[in-house]
Amino acid sequence: MSKNTREQCRKPALKISRTQKCGHHGGRGSGPKTAEGRARIGAAHRVHGMETDQIRAERSQEALKMAQLEDVAHAIGLITSAKRTSGRKPTGYQPIRTLQQADEWCFEDMLRKVKSLLHEE
């Protein structure tokens, strides 16, 4: 319906149109049909507030590192209180209880840093 004349559009329908409506008044698109198309659109537009999946993944990695650093500090005696940070632990968290586990974790962390520096160059 036209706003000015209050009559239906007189333009002929598109032959290839499933809706049999004109090119101007065909309606909104119905989106991607295939699973790949839906996944592509979903990944491109998935934003929660102001953060994307990449920002969330980076924050999760930092939270994992902080939780394990807290365990290392308890294992080597830097923190003497029995109180630990409460709440859900990040994905991939492995508790560090002994000095040997603390040494291994520190060594692995240094290796990760060196590898990341080598890949940047």
Backbone as XML, in Angstrom:
<?xml version="1.0"?>
<chain id="A" units="angstrom">
  <residue number="1" name="MET">
    <atom name="N" x="0.839" y="-1.185" z="0.000"/>
    <atom name="CA" x="0.000" y="0.000" z="0.000"/>
    <atom name="C" x="0.880" y="1.244" z="0.000"/>
  </residue>
  <residue number="2" name="SER">
    <atom name="N" x="0.500" y="2.153" z="-0.823"/>
    <atom name="CA" x="1.218" y="3.409" z="-0.905"/>
    <atom name="C" x="0.732" y="4.342" z="0.192"/>
  </residue>
  <residue number="3" name="LYS">
    <atom name="N" x="1.654" y="5.094" z="0.780"/>
    <atom name="CA" x="1.255" y="6.044" z="1.812"/>
    <atom name="C" x="0.475" y="7.210" z="1.224"/>
  </residue>
  <residue number="4" name="ASN">
    <atom name="N" x="0.840" y="7.597" z="0.013"/>
    <atom name="CA" x="0.181" y="8.764" z="-0.586"/>
    <atom name="C" x="-1.182" y="8.432" z="-1.184"/>
  </residue>
  <residue number="5" name="THR">
    <atom name="N" x="-1.245" y="7.415" z="-2.013"/>
    <atom name="CA" x="-2.492" y="7.131" z="-2.723"/>
    <atom name="C" x="-3.336" y="6.069" z="-2.034"/>
  </residue>
  <residue number="6" name="ARG">
    <atom name="N" x="-2.811" y="5.387" z="-1.059"/>
    <atom name="CA" x="-3.496" y="4.312" z="-0.360"/>
    <atom name="C" x="-3.901" y="3.174" z="-1.294"/>
  </residue>
  <residue number="7" name="GLU">
    <atom name="N" x="-3.155" y="2.996" z="-2.370"/>
    <atom name="CA" x="-3.418" y="1.919" z="-3.314"/>
    <atom name="C" x="-2.245" y="0.953" z="-3.320"/>
  </residue>
  <residue number="8" name="GLN">
    <atom name="N" x="-2.530" y="-0.240" z="-3.786"/>
    <atom name="CA" x="-1.490" y="-1.256" z="-3.853"/>
    <atom name="C" x="-0.512" y="-0.927" z="-4.975"/>
  </residue>
  <residue number="9" name="CYS">
    <atom name="N" x="0.730" y="-1.332" z="-4.816"/>
    <atom name="CA" x="1.755" y="-1.087" z="-5.821"/>
    <atom name="C" x="1.357" y="-1.767" z="-7.123"/>
  </residue>
  <residue number="10" name="ARG">
    <atom name="N" x="1.525" y="-1.064" z="-8.236"/>
    <atom name="CA" x="1.139" y="-1.607" z="-9.533"/>
    <atom name="C" x="2.322" y="-2.168" z="-10.315"/>
  </residue>
  <residue number="11" name="LYS">
    <atom name="N" x="3.466" y="-2.174" z="-9.706"/>
    <atom name="CA" x="4.634" y="-2.739" z="-10.376"/>
    <atom name="C" x="4.449" y="-4.254" z="-10.459"/>
  </residue>
  <residue number="12" name="PRO">
    <atom name="N" x="4.765" y="-4.884" z="-11.603"/>
    <atom name="CA" x="4.558" y="-6.325" z="-11.716"/>
    <atom name="C" x="5.498" y="-7.107" z="-10.787"/>
  </residue>
  <residue number="13" name="ALA">
    <atom name="N" x="5.046" y="-8.279" z="-10.371"/>
    <atom name="CA" x="5.829" y="-9.135" z="-9.485"/>
    <atom name="C" x="7.032" y="-9.678" z="-10.223"/>
  </residue>
  <residue number="14" name="LEU">
    <atom name="N" x="8.075" y="-9.940" z="-9.490"/>
    <atom name="CA" x="9.270" y="-10.536" z="-10.067"/>
    <atom name="C" x="8.986" y="-11.991" z="-10.409"/>
  </residue>
  <residue number="15" name="LYS">
    <atom name="N" x="9.427" y="-12.430" z="-11.561"/>
    <atom name="CA" x="9.181" y="-13.810" z="-11.991"/>
    <atom name="C" x="9.942" y="-14.814" z="-11.109"/>
  </residue>
  <residue number="16" name="ILE">
    <atom name="N" x="11.122" y="-14.395" z="-10.607"/>
    <atom name="CA" x="11.943" y="-15.321" z="-9.828"/>
    <atom name="C" x="11.594" y="-15.282" z="-8.342"/>
  </residue>
  <residue number="17" name="SER">
    <atom name="N" x="10.666" y="-14.412" z="-7.957"/>
    <atom name="CA" x="10.342" y="-14.233" z="-6.550"/>
    <atom name="C" x="9.448" y="-15.358" z="-6.047"/>
  </residue>
  <residue number="18" name="ARG">
    <atom name="N" x="9.773" y="-15.872" z="-4.870"/>
    <atom name="CA" x="8.908" y="-16.875" z="-4.252"/>
    <atom name="C" x="7.662" y="-16.218" z="-3.680"/>
  </residue>
  <residue number="19" name="THR">
    <atom name="N" x="7.771" y="-14.958" z="-3.273"/>
    <atom name="CA" x="6.652" y="-14.276" z="-2.633"/>
    <atom name="C" x="5.707" y="-13.627" z="-3.630"/>
  </residue>
  <residue number="20" name="GLN">
    <atom name="N" x="6.104" y="-13.567" z="-4.898"/>
    <atom name="CA" x="5.299" y="-12.945" z="-5.953"/>
    <atom name="C" x="4.938" y="-11.506" z="-5.594"/>
  </residue>
  <residue number="21" name="LYS">
    <atom name="N" x="5.959" y="-10.774" z="-5.181"/>
    <atom name="CA" x="5.790" y="-9.357" z="-4.883"/>
    <atom name="C" x="6.793" y="-8.581" z="-5.701"/>
  </residue>
  <residue number="22" name="CYS">
    <atom name="N" x="6.581" y="-7.278" z="-5.765"/>
    <atom name="CA" x="7.484" y="-6.470" z="-6.573"/>
    <atom name="C" x="8.853" y="-6.339" z="-5.896"/>
  </residue>
  <residue number="23" name="GLY">
    <atom name="N" x="9.824" y="-5.848" z="-6.640"/>
    <atom name="CA" x="11.172" y="-5.706" z="-6.122"/>
    <atom name="C" x="11.281" y="-4.723" z="-4.979"/>
  </residue>
  <residue number="24" name="HIS">
    <atom name="N" x="10.396" y="-3.712" z="-4.954"/>
    <atom name="CA" x="10.444" y="-2.700" z="-3.897"/>
    <atom name="C" x="9.724" y="-3.157" z="-2.635"/>
  </residue>
  <residue number="25" name="HIS">
    <atom name="N" x="8.689" y="-3.973" z="-2.781"/>
    <atom name="CA" x="7.859" y="-4.342" z="-1.643"/>
    <atom name="C" x="7.898" y="-5.835" z="-1.369"/>
  </residue>
  <residue number="26" name="GLY">
    <atom name="N" x="9.034" y="-6.438" z="-1.581"/>
    <atom name="CA" x="9.163" y="-7.887" z="-1.417"/>
    <atom name="C" x="9.273" y="-8.348" z="0.015"/>
  </residue>
  <residue number="27" name="GLY">
    <atom name="N" x="9.445" y="-7.461" z="0.941"/>
    <atom name="CA" x="9.578" y="-7.840" z="2.340"/>
    <atom name="C" x="11.037" y="-8.018" z="2.727"/>
  </residue>
  <residue number="28" name="ARG">
    <atom name="N" x="11.244" y="-8.257" z="4.003"/>
    <atom name="CA" x="12.597" y="-8.420" z="4.515"/>
    <atom name="C" x="13.135" y="-9.801" z="4.176"/>
  </residue>
  <residue number="29" name="GLY">
    <atom name="N" x="14.455" y="-9.917" z="4.131"/>
    <atom name="CA" x="15.088" y="-11.194" z="3.858"/>
    <atom name="C" x="14.871" y="-12.159" z="5.011"/>
  </residue>
  <residue number="30" name="SER">
    <atom name="N" x="14.938" y="-13.436" z="4.746"/>
    <atom name="CA" x="14.713" y="-14.434" z="5.789"/>
    <atom name="C" x="16.022" y="-14.998" z="6.334"/>
  </residue>
  <residue number="31" name="GLY">
    <atom name="N" x="17.136" y="-14.452" z="5.935"/>
    <atom name="CA" x="18.419" y="-14.842" z="6.504"/>
    <atom name="C" x="19.033" y="-16.054" z="5.836"/>
  </residue>
  <residue number="32" name="PRO">
    <atom name="N" x="20.216" y="-16.482" z="6.329"/>
    <atom name="CA" x="20.900" y="-17.621" z="5.721"/>
    <atom name="C" x="20.148" y="-18.920" z="5.982"/>
  </residue>
  <residue number="33" name="LYS">
    <atom name="N" x="20.217" y="-19.826" z="5.018"/>
    <atom name="CA" x="19.486" y="-21.088" z="5.113"/>
    <atom name="C" x="20.381" y="-22.249" z="5.535"/>
  </residue>
  <residue number="34" name="THR">
    <atom name="N" x="21.660" y="-22.230" z="5.144"/>
    <atom name="CA" x="22.543" y="-23.356" z="5.432"/>
    <atom name="C" x="23.143" y="-23.223" z="6.830"/>
  </residue>
  <residue number="35" name="ALA">
    <atom name="N" x="23.617" y="-24.334" z="7.357"/>
    <atom name="CA" x="24.241" y="-24.337" z="8.682"/>
    <atom name="C" x="25.514" y="-23.496" z="8.676"/>
  </residue>
  <residue number="36" name="GLU">
    <atom name="N" x="26.273" y="-23.552" z="7.564"/>
    <atom name="CA" x="27.513" y="-22.764" z="7.474"/>
    <atom name="C" x="27.199" y="-21.266" z="7.472"/>
  </residue>
  <residue number="37" name="GLY">
    <atom name="N" x="26.165" y="-20.891" z="6.747"/>
    <atom name="CA" x="25.777" y="-19.479" z="6.692"/>
    <atom name="C" x="25.325" y="-18.962" z="8.043"/>
  </residue>
  <residue number="38" name="ARG">
    <atom name="N" x="24.543" y="-19.767" z="8.742"/>
    <atom name="CA" x="24.080" y="-19.364" z="10.079"/>
    <atom name="C" x="25.243" y="-19.231" z="11.045"/>
  </residue>
  <residue number="39" name="ALA">
    <atom name="N" x="26.193" y="-20.172" z="10.970"/>
    <atom name="CA" x="27.362" y="-20.125" z="11.858"/>
    <atom name="C" x="28.212" y="-18.895" z="11.564"/>
  </residue>
  <residue number="40" name="ARG">
    <atom name="N" x="28.385" y="-18.573" z="10.275"/>
    <atom name="CA" x="29.185" y="-17.415" z="9.889"/>
    <atom name="C" x="28.560" y="-16.120" z="10.405"/>
  </residue>
  <residue number="41" name="ILE">
    <atom name="N" x="27.264" y="-15.985" z="10.228"/>
    <atom name="CA" x="26.577" y="-14.781" z="10.707"/>
    <atom name="C" x="26.610" y="-14.713" z="12.229"/>
  </residue>
  <residue number="42" name="GLY">
    <atom name="N" x="26.397" y="-15.867" z="12.871"/>
    <atom name="CA" x="26.408" y="-15.889" z="14.334"/>
    <atom name="C" x="27.747" y="-15.515" z="14.913"/>
  </residue>
  <residue number="43" name="ALA">
    <atom name="N" x="28.822" y="-16.001" z="14.305"/>
    <atom name="CA" x="30.164" y="-15.686" z="14.802"/>
    <atom name="C" x="30.509" y="-14.225" z="14.588"/>
  </residue>
  <residue number="44" name="ALA">
    <atom name="N" x="30.049" y="-13.664" z="13.484"/>
    <atom name="CA" x="30.369" y="-12.270" z="13.186"/>
    <atom name="C" x="29.615" y="-11.304" z="14.088"/>
  </residue>
  <residue number="45" name="HIS">
    <atom name="N" x="28.433" y="-11.688" z="14.522"/>
    <atom name="CA" x="27.593" y="-10.750" z="15.267"/>
    <atom name="C" x="27.442" y="-11.088" z="16.742"/>
  </residue>
  <residue number="46" name="ARG">
    <atom name="N" x="28.156" y="-12.102" z="17.238"/>
    <atom name="CA" x="27.999" y="-12.471" z="18.627"/>
    <atom name="C" x="28.749" y="-11.486" z="19.499"/>
  </residue>
  <residue number="47" name="VAL">
    <atom name="N" x="28.022" y="-10.635" z="20.137"/>
    <atom name="CA" x="28.603" y="-9.638" z="21.028"/>
    <atom name="C" x="27.722" y="-9.582" z="22.264"/>
  </residue>
  <residue number="48" name="HIS">
    <atom name="N" x="28.325" y="-9.637" z="23.430"/>
    <atom name="CA" x="27.573" y="-9.518" z="24.665"/>
    <atom name="C" x="28.007" y="-8.217" z="25.313"/>
  </residue>
  <residue number="49" name="GLY">
    <atom name="N" x="27.151" y="-7.226" z="25.277"/>
    <atom name="CA" x="27.552" y="-5.919" z="25.765"/>
    <atom name="C" x="28.583" y="-5.344" z="24.814"/>
  </residue>
  <residue number="50" name="MET">
    <atom name="N" x="29.749" y="-5.047" z="25.298"/>
    <atom name="CA" x="30.798" y="-4.480" z="24.457"/>
    <atom name="C" x="31.935" y="-5.474" z="24.233"/>
  </residue>
  <residue number="51" name="GLU">
    <atom name="N" x="31.710" y="-6.764" z="24.521"/>
    <atom name="CA" x="32.810" y="-7.705" z="24.368"/>
    <atom name="C" x="32.466" y="-8.801" z="23.365"/>
  </residue>
  <residue number="52" name="THR">
    <atom name="N" x="33.466" y="-9.185" z="22.622"/>
    <atom name="CA" x="33.318" y="-10.242" z="21.635"/>
    <atom name="C" x="33.849" y="-11.549" z="22.222"/>
  </residue>
  <residue number="53" name="ASP">
    <atom name="N" x="33.737" y="-12.617" z="21.462"/>
    <atom name="CA" x="34.257" y="-13.910" z="21.918"/>
    <atom name="C" x="35.760" y="-13.855" z="22.151"/>
  </residue>
  <residue number="54" name="GLN">
    <atom name="N" x="36.464" y="-13.094" z="21.316"/>
    <atom name="CA" x="37.918" y="-12.997" z="21.460"/>
    <atom name="C" x="38.286" y="-12.320" z="22.784"/>
  </residue>
  <residue number="55" name="ILE">
    <atom name="N" x="37.584" y="-11.252" z="23.129"/>
    <atom name="CA" x="37.869" y="-10.549" z="24.386"/>
    <atom name="C" x="37.565" y="-11.452" z="25.569"/>
  </residue>
  <residue number="56" name="ARG">
    <atom name="N" x="36.455" y="-12.214" z="25.482"/>
    <atom name="CA" x="36.122" y="-13.130" z="26.567"/>
    <atom name="C" x="37.176" y="-14.222" z="26.718"/>
  </residue>
  <residue number="57" name="ALA">
    <atom name="N" x="37.685" y="-14.747" z="25.608"/>
    <atom name="CA" x="38.704" y="-15.794" z="25.668"/>
    <atom name="C" x="39.992" y="-15.257" z="26.297"/>
  </residue>
  <residue number="58" name="GLU">
    <atom name="N" x="40.380" y="-14.038" z="25.939"/>
    <atom name="CA" x="41.577" y="-13.432" z="26.522"/>
    <atom name="C" x="41.404" y="-13.224" z="28.023"/>
  </residue>
  <residue number="59" name="ARG">
    <atom name="N" x="40.228" y="-12.762" z="28.440"/>
    <atom name="CA" x="39.974" y="-12.554" z="29.860"/>
    <atom name="C" x="39.990" y="-13.882" z="30.612"/>
  </residue>
  <residue number="60" name="SER">
    <atom name="N" x="39.463" y="-14.931" z="29.998"/>
    <atom name="CA" x="39.463" y="-16.242" z="30.635"/>
    <atom name="C" x="40.888" y="-16.754" z="30.828"/>
  </residue>
  <residue number="61" name="GLN">
    <atom name="N" x="41.749" y="-16.533" z="29.836"/>
    <atom name="CA" x="43.146" y="-16.961" z="29.962"/>
    <atom name="C" x="43.848" y="-16.200" z="31.088"/>
  </residue>
  <residue number="62" name="GLU">
    <atom name="N" x="43.573" y="-14.914" z="31.210"/>
    <atom name="CA" x="44.190" y="-14.134" z="32.289"/>
    <atom name="C" x="43.670" y="-14.573" z="33.654"/>
  </residue>
  <residue number="63" name="ALA">
    <atom name="N" x="42.382" y="-14.888" z="33.749"/>
    <atom name="CA" x="41.820" y="-15.367" z="35.012"/>
    <atom name="C" x="42.425" y="-16.713" z="35.394"/>
  </residue>
  <residue number="64" name="LEU">
    <atom name="N" x="42.648" y="-17.574" z="34.403"/>
    <atom name="CA" x="43.286" y="-18.865" z="34.651"/>
    <atom name="C" x="44.688" y="-18.662" z="35.205"/>
  </residue>
  <residue number="65" name="LYS">
    <atom name="N" x="45.418" y="-17.752" z="34.589"/>
    <atom name="CA" x="46.785" y="-17.481" z="35.037"/>
    <atom name="C" x="46.798" y="-16.920" z="36.469"/>
  </residue>
  <residue number="66" name="MET">
    <atom name="N" x="45.875" y="-16.024" z="36.776"/>
    <atom name="CA" x="45.824" y="-15.436" z="38.123"/>
    <atom name="C" x="45.469" y="-16.497" z="39.176"/>
  </residue>
  <residue number="67" name="ALA">
    <atom name="N" x="44.540" y="-17.393" z="38.848"/>
    <atom name="CA" x="44.160" y="-18.435" z="39.799"/>
    <atom name="C" x="45.338" y="-19.367" z="40.069"/>
  </residue>
  <residue number="68" name="GLN">
    <atom name="N" x="46.096" y="-19.700" z="39.031"/>
    <atom name="CA" x="47.241" y="-20.580" z="39.235"/>
    <atom name="C" x="48.395" y="-19.854" z="39.936"/>
  </residue>
  <residue number="69" name="LEU">
    <atom name="N" x="48.541" y="-18.555" z="39.671"/>
    <atom name="CA" x="49.553" y="-17.785" z="40.410"/>
    <atom name="C" x="49.219" y="-17.740" z="41.902"/>
  </residue>
  <residue number="70" name="GLU">
    <atom name="N" x="47.946" y="-17.642" z="42.226"/>
    <atom name="CA" x="47.538" y="-17.665" z="43.630"/>
    <atom name="C" x="47.917" y="-19.009" z="44.262"/>
  </residue>
  <residue number="71" name="ASP">
    <atom name="N" x="47.691" y="-20.105" z="43.521"/>
    <atom name="CA" x="48.084" y="-21.420" z="44.027"/>
    <atom name="C" x="49.595" y="-21.515" z="44.236"/>
  </residue>
  <residue number="72" name="VAL">
    <atom name="N" x="50.365" y="-20.975" z="43.299"/>
    <atom name="CA" x="51.829" y="-20.994" z="43.421"/>
    <atom name="C" x="52.260" y="-20.195" z="44.649"/>
  </residue>
  <residue number="73" name="ALA">
    <atom name="N" x="51.652" y="-19.035" z="44.864"/>
    <atom name="CA" x="52.003" y="-18.212" z="46.028"/>
    <atom name="C" x="51.703" y="-18.956" z="47.334"/>
  </residue>
  <residue number="74" name="HIS">
    <atom name="N" x="50.600" y="-19.697" z="47.390"/>
    <atom name="CA" x="50.300" y="-20.498" z="48.577"/>
    <atom name="C" x="51.297" y="-21.643" z="48.725"/>
  </residue>
  <residue number="75" name="ALA">
    <atom name="N" x="51.667" y="-22.273" z="47.609"/>
    <atom name="CA" x="52.575" y="-23.426" z="47.670"/>
    <atom name="C" x="53.963" y="-23.034" z="48.158"/>
  </residue>
  <residue number="76" name="ILE">
    <atom name="N" x="54.457" y="-21.869" z="47.739"/>
    <atom name="CA" x="55.820" y="-21.482" z="48.150"/>
    <atom name="C" x="55.830" y="-20.686" z="49.451"/>
  </residue>
  <residue number="77" name="GLY">
    <atom name="N" x="54.649" y="-20.372" z="49.989"/>
    <atom name="CA" x="54.577" y="-19.727" z="51.293"/>
    <atom name="C" x="54.516" y="-18.214" z="51.268"/>
  </residue>
  <residue number="78" name="LEU">
    <atom name="N" x="54.295" y="-17.596" z="50.120"/>
    <atom name="CA" x="54.164" y="-16.136" z="50.080"/>
    <atom name="C" x="52.869" y="-15.672" z="50.735"/>
  </residue>
  <residue number="79" name="ILE">
    <atom name="N" x="51.833" y="-16.469" z="50.607"/>
    <atom name="CA" x="50.542" y="-16.174" z="51.225"/>
    <atom name="C" x="50.331" y="-17.221" z="52.298"/>
  </residue>
  <residue number="80" name="THR">
    <atom name="N" x="50.164" y="-16.761" z="53.546"/>
    <atom name="CA" x="50.059" y="-17.712" z="54.649"/>
    <atom name="C" x="48.622" y="-17.921" z="55.097"/>
  </residue>
  <residue number="81" name="SER">
    <atom name="N" x="47.719" y="-17.056" z="54.722"/>
    <atom name="CA" x="46.331" y="-17.228" z="55.160"/>
    <atom name="C" x="45.715" y="-18.417" z="54.436"/>
  </residue>
  <residue number="82" name="ALA">
    <atom name="N" x="44.812" y="-19.098" z="55.116"/>
    <atom name="CA" x="44.164" y="-20.269" z="54.514"/>
    <atom name="C" x="43.055" y="-19.856" z="53.547"/>
  </residue>
  <residue number="83" name="LYS">
    <atom name="N" x="42.680" y="-18.585" z="53.566"/>
    <atom name="CA" x="41.574" y="-18.103" z="52.732"/>
    <atom name="C" x="42.037" y="-17.968" z="51.282"/>
  </residue>
  <residue number="84" name="ARG">
    <atom name="N" x="41.277" y="-18.545" z="50.382"/>
    <atom name="CA" x="41.562" y="-18.443" z="48.953"/>
    <atom name="C" x="40.437" y="-17.690" z="48.280"/>
  </residue>
  <residue number="85" name="THR">
    <atom name="N" x="40.676" y="-17.262" z="47.067"/>
    <atom name="CA" x="39.640" y="-16.577" z="46.303"/>
    <atom name="C" x="38.507" y="-17.559" z="46.032"/>
  </residue>
  <residue number="86" name="SER">
    <atom name="N" x="37.302" y="-17.130" z="46.370"/>
    <atom name="CA" x="36.150" y="-18.016" z="46.192"/>
    <atom name="C" x="35.566" y="-17.847" z="44.797"/>
  </residue>
  <residue number="87" name="GLY">
    <atom name="N" x="34.675" y="-18.754" z="44.447"/>
    <atom name="CA" x="33.984" y="-18.650" z="43.172"/>
    <atom name="C" x="34.436" y="-19.697" z="42.174"/>
  </residue>
  <residue number="88" name="ARG">
    <atom name="N" x="33.834" y="-19.615" z="41.008"/>
    <atom name="CA" x="34.103" y="-20.570" z="39.936"/>
    <atom name="C" x="35.522" y="-20.386" z="39.427"/>
  </residue>
  <residue number="89" name="LYS">
    <atom name="N" x="36.188" y="-21.486" z="39.210"/>
    <atom name="CA" x="37.539" y="-21.442" z="38.639"/>
    <atom name="C" x="37.433" y="-21.428" z="37.115"/>
  </residue>
  <residue number="90" name="PRO">
    <atom name="N" x="38.371" y="-20.794" z="36.434"/>
    <atom name="CA" x="38.318" y="-20.706" z="34.967"/>
    <atom name="C" x="38.469" y="-22.071" z="34.297"/>
  </residue>
  <residue number="91" name="THR">
    <atom name="N" x="38.035" y="-22.145" z="33.063"/>
    <atom name="CA" x="38.154" y="-23.365" z="32.283"/>
    <atom name="C" x="39.629" y="-23.726" z="32.114"/>
  </residue>
  <residue number="92" name="GLY">
    <atom name="N" x="39.969" y="-24.965" z="32.340"/>
    <atom name="CA" x="41.347" y="-25.419" z="32.201"/>
    <atom name="C" x="42.151" y="-25.327" z="33.484"/>
  </residue>
  <residue number="93" name="TYR">
    <atom name="N" x="41.523" y="-24.930" z="34.595"/>
    <atom name="CA" x="42.223" y="-24.764" z="35.871"/>
    <atom name="C" x="42.674" y="-26.103" z="36.425"/>
  </residue>
  <residue number="94" name="GLN">
    <atom name="N" x="43.952" y="-26.189" z="36.786"/>
    <atom name="CA" x="44.519" y="-27.352" z="37.450"/>
    <atom name="C" x="45.123" y="-26.865" z="38.766"/>
  </residue>
  <residue number="95" name="PRO">
    <atom name="N" x="44.658" y="-27.365" z="39.906"/>
    <atom name="CA" x="45.198" y="-26.878" z="41.181"/>
    <atom name="C" x="46.682" y="-27.205" z="41.333"/>
  </residue>
  <residue number="96" name="ILE">
    <atom name="N" x="47.400" y="-26.272" z="41.940"/>
    <atom name="CA" x="48.836" y="-26.439" z="42.201"/>
    <atom name="C" x="49.000" y="-26.498" z="43.712"/>
  </residue>
  <residue number="97" name="ARG">
    <atom name="N" x="49.406" y="-27.655" z="44.221"/>
    <atom name="CA" x="49.458" y="-27.854" z="45.671"/>
    <atom name="C" x="50.880" y="-28.016" z="46.218"/>
  </residue>
  <residue number="98" name="THR">
    <atom name="N" x="51.801" y="-28.487" z="45.398"/>
    <atom name="CA" x="53.147" y="-28.775" z="45.899"/>
    <atom name="C" x="54.170" y="-27.845" z="45.259"/>
  </residue>
  <residue number="99" name="LEU">
    <atom name="N" x="55.359" y="-27.823" z="45.857"/>
    <atom name="CA" x="56.443" y="-27.010" z="45.302"/>
    <atom name="C" x="56.871" y="-27.524" z="43.933"/>
  </residue>
  <residue number="100" name="GLN">
    <atom name="N" x="56.858" y="-28.841" z="43.752"/>
    <atom name="CA" x="57.245" y="-29.408" z="42.461"/>
    <atom name="C" x="56.250" y="-28.972" z="41.376"/>
  </residue>
  <residue number="101" name="GLN">
    <atom name="N" x="54.959" y="-29.001" z="41.670"/>
    <atom name="CA" x="53.959" y="-28.543" z="40.707"/>
    <atom name="C" x="54.132" y="-27.051" z="40.410"/>
  </residue>
  <residue number="102" name="ALA">
    <atom name="N" x="54.505" y="-26.267" z="41.439"/>
    <atom name="CA" x="54.725" y="-24.828" z="41.247"/>
    <atom name="C" x="55.927" y="-24.595" z="40.317"/>
  </residue>
  <residue number="103" name="ASP">
    <atom name="N" x="57.012" y="-25.361" z="40.528"/>
    <atom name="CA" x="58.187" y="-25.240" z="39.657"/>
    <atom name="C" x="57.843" y="-25.593" z="38.214"/>
  </residue>
  <residue number="104" name="GLU">
    <atom name="N" x="57.111" y="-26.687" z="38.032"/>
    <atom name="CA" x="56.719" y="-27.095" z="36.677"/>
    <atom name="C" x="55.848" y="-26.039" z="36.004"/>
  </residue>
  <residue number="105" name="TRP">
    <atom name="N" x="54.900" y="-25.486" z="36.768"/>
    <atom name="CA" x="54.015" y="-24.470" z="36.186"/>
    <atom name="C" x="54.813" y="-23.227" z="35.771"/>
  </residue>
  <residue number="106" name="CYS">
    <atom name="N" x="55.736" y="-22.781" z="36.628"/>
    <atom name="CA" x="56.556" y="-21.609" z="36.300"/>
    <atom name="C" x="57.403" y="-21.864" z="35.058"/>
  </residue>
  <residue number="107" name="PHE">
    <atom name="N" x="57.984" y="-23.056" z="34.952"/>
    <atom name="CA" x="58.798" y="-23.401" z="33.792"/>
    <atom name="C" x="57.946" y="-23.402" z="32.515"/>
  </residue>
  <residue number="108" name="GLU">
    <atom name="N" x="56.758" y="-24.018" z="32.581"/>
    <atom name="CA" x="55.859" y="-24.048" z="31.416"/>
    <atom name="C" x="55.410" y="-22.644" z="31.021"/>
  </residue>
  <residue number="109" name="ASP">
    <atom name="N" x="55.172" y="-21.783" z="32.019"/>
    <atom name="CA" x="54.772" y="-20.406" z="31.731"/>
    <atom name="C" x="55.890" y="-19.653" z="31.016"/>
  </residue>
  <residue number="110" name="MET">
    <atom name="N" x="57.133" y="-19.878" z="31.454"/>
    <atom name="CA" x="58.267" y="-19.233" z="30.770"/>
    <atom name="C" x="58.400" y="-19.726" z="29.338"/>
  </residue>
  <residue number="111" name="LEU">
    <atom name="N" x="58.205" y="-21.025" z="29.136"/>
    <atom name="CA" x="58.260" y="-21.584" z="27.778"/>
    <atom name="C" x="57.194" y="-20.957" z="26.876"/>
  </residue>
  <residue number="112" name="ARG">
    <atom name="N" x="55.985" y="-20.779" z="27.399"/>
    <atom name="CA" x="54.912" y="-20.149" z="26.616"/>
    <atom name="C" x="55.298" y="-18.727" z="26.218"/>
  </residue>
  <residue number="113" name="LYS">
    <atom name="N" x="55.897" y="-17.991" z="27.140"/>
    <atom name="CA" x="56.310" y="-16.616" z="26.839"/>
    <atom name="C" x="57.382" y="-16.587" z="25.761"/>
  </residue>
  <residue number="114" name="VAL">
    <atom name="N" x="58.358" y="-17.477" z="25.873"/>
    <atom name="CA" x="59.438" y="-17.522" z="24.881"/>
    <atom name="C" x="58.886" y="-17.888" z="23.511"/>
  </residue>
  <residue number="115" name="LYS">
    <atom name="N" x="57.993" y="-18.884" z="23.455"/>
    <atom name="CA" x="57.397" y="-19.282" z="22.181"/>
    <atom name="C" x="56.592" y="-18.152" z="21.563"/>
  </residue>
  <residue number="116" name="SER">
    <atom name="N" x="55.848" y="-17.414" z="22.387"/>
    <atom name="CA" x="55.069" y="-16.299" z="21.842"/>
    <atom name="C" x="55.982" y="-15.188" z="21.315"/>
  </residue>
  <residue number="117" name="LEU">
    <atom name="N" x="57.123" y="-14.965" z="21.976"/>
    <atom name="CA" x="58.068" y="-13.958" z="21.496"/>
    <atom name="C" x="58.711" y="-14.382" z="20.176"/>
  </residue>
  <residue number="118" name="LEU">
    <atom name="N" x="59.015" y="-15.682" z="20.066"/>
    <atom name="CA" x="59.608" y="-16.178" z="18.817"/>
    <atom name="C" x="58.627" y="-16.097" z="17.647"/>
  </residue>
  <residue number="119" name="HIS">
    <atom name="N" x="57.338" y="-16.318" z="17.912"/>
    <atom name="CA" x="56.340" y="-16.247" z="16.845"/>
    <atom name="C" x="56.076" y="-14.813" z="16.389"/>
  </residue>
  <residue number="120" name="GLU">
    <atom name="N" x="56.307" y="-13.843" z="17.294"/>
    <atom name="CA" x="56.093" y="-12.436" z="16.939"/>
    <atom name="C" x="57.184" y="-11.924" z="15.989"/>
  </residue>
  <residue number="121" name="GLU">
    <atom name="N" x="58.377" y="-12.472" z="16.091"/>
    <atom name="CA" x="59.499" y="-11.981" z="15.282"/>
    <atom name="C" x="59.450" y="-12.465" z="13.880"/>
  </residue>
</chain>
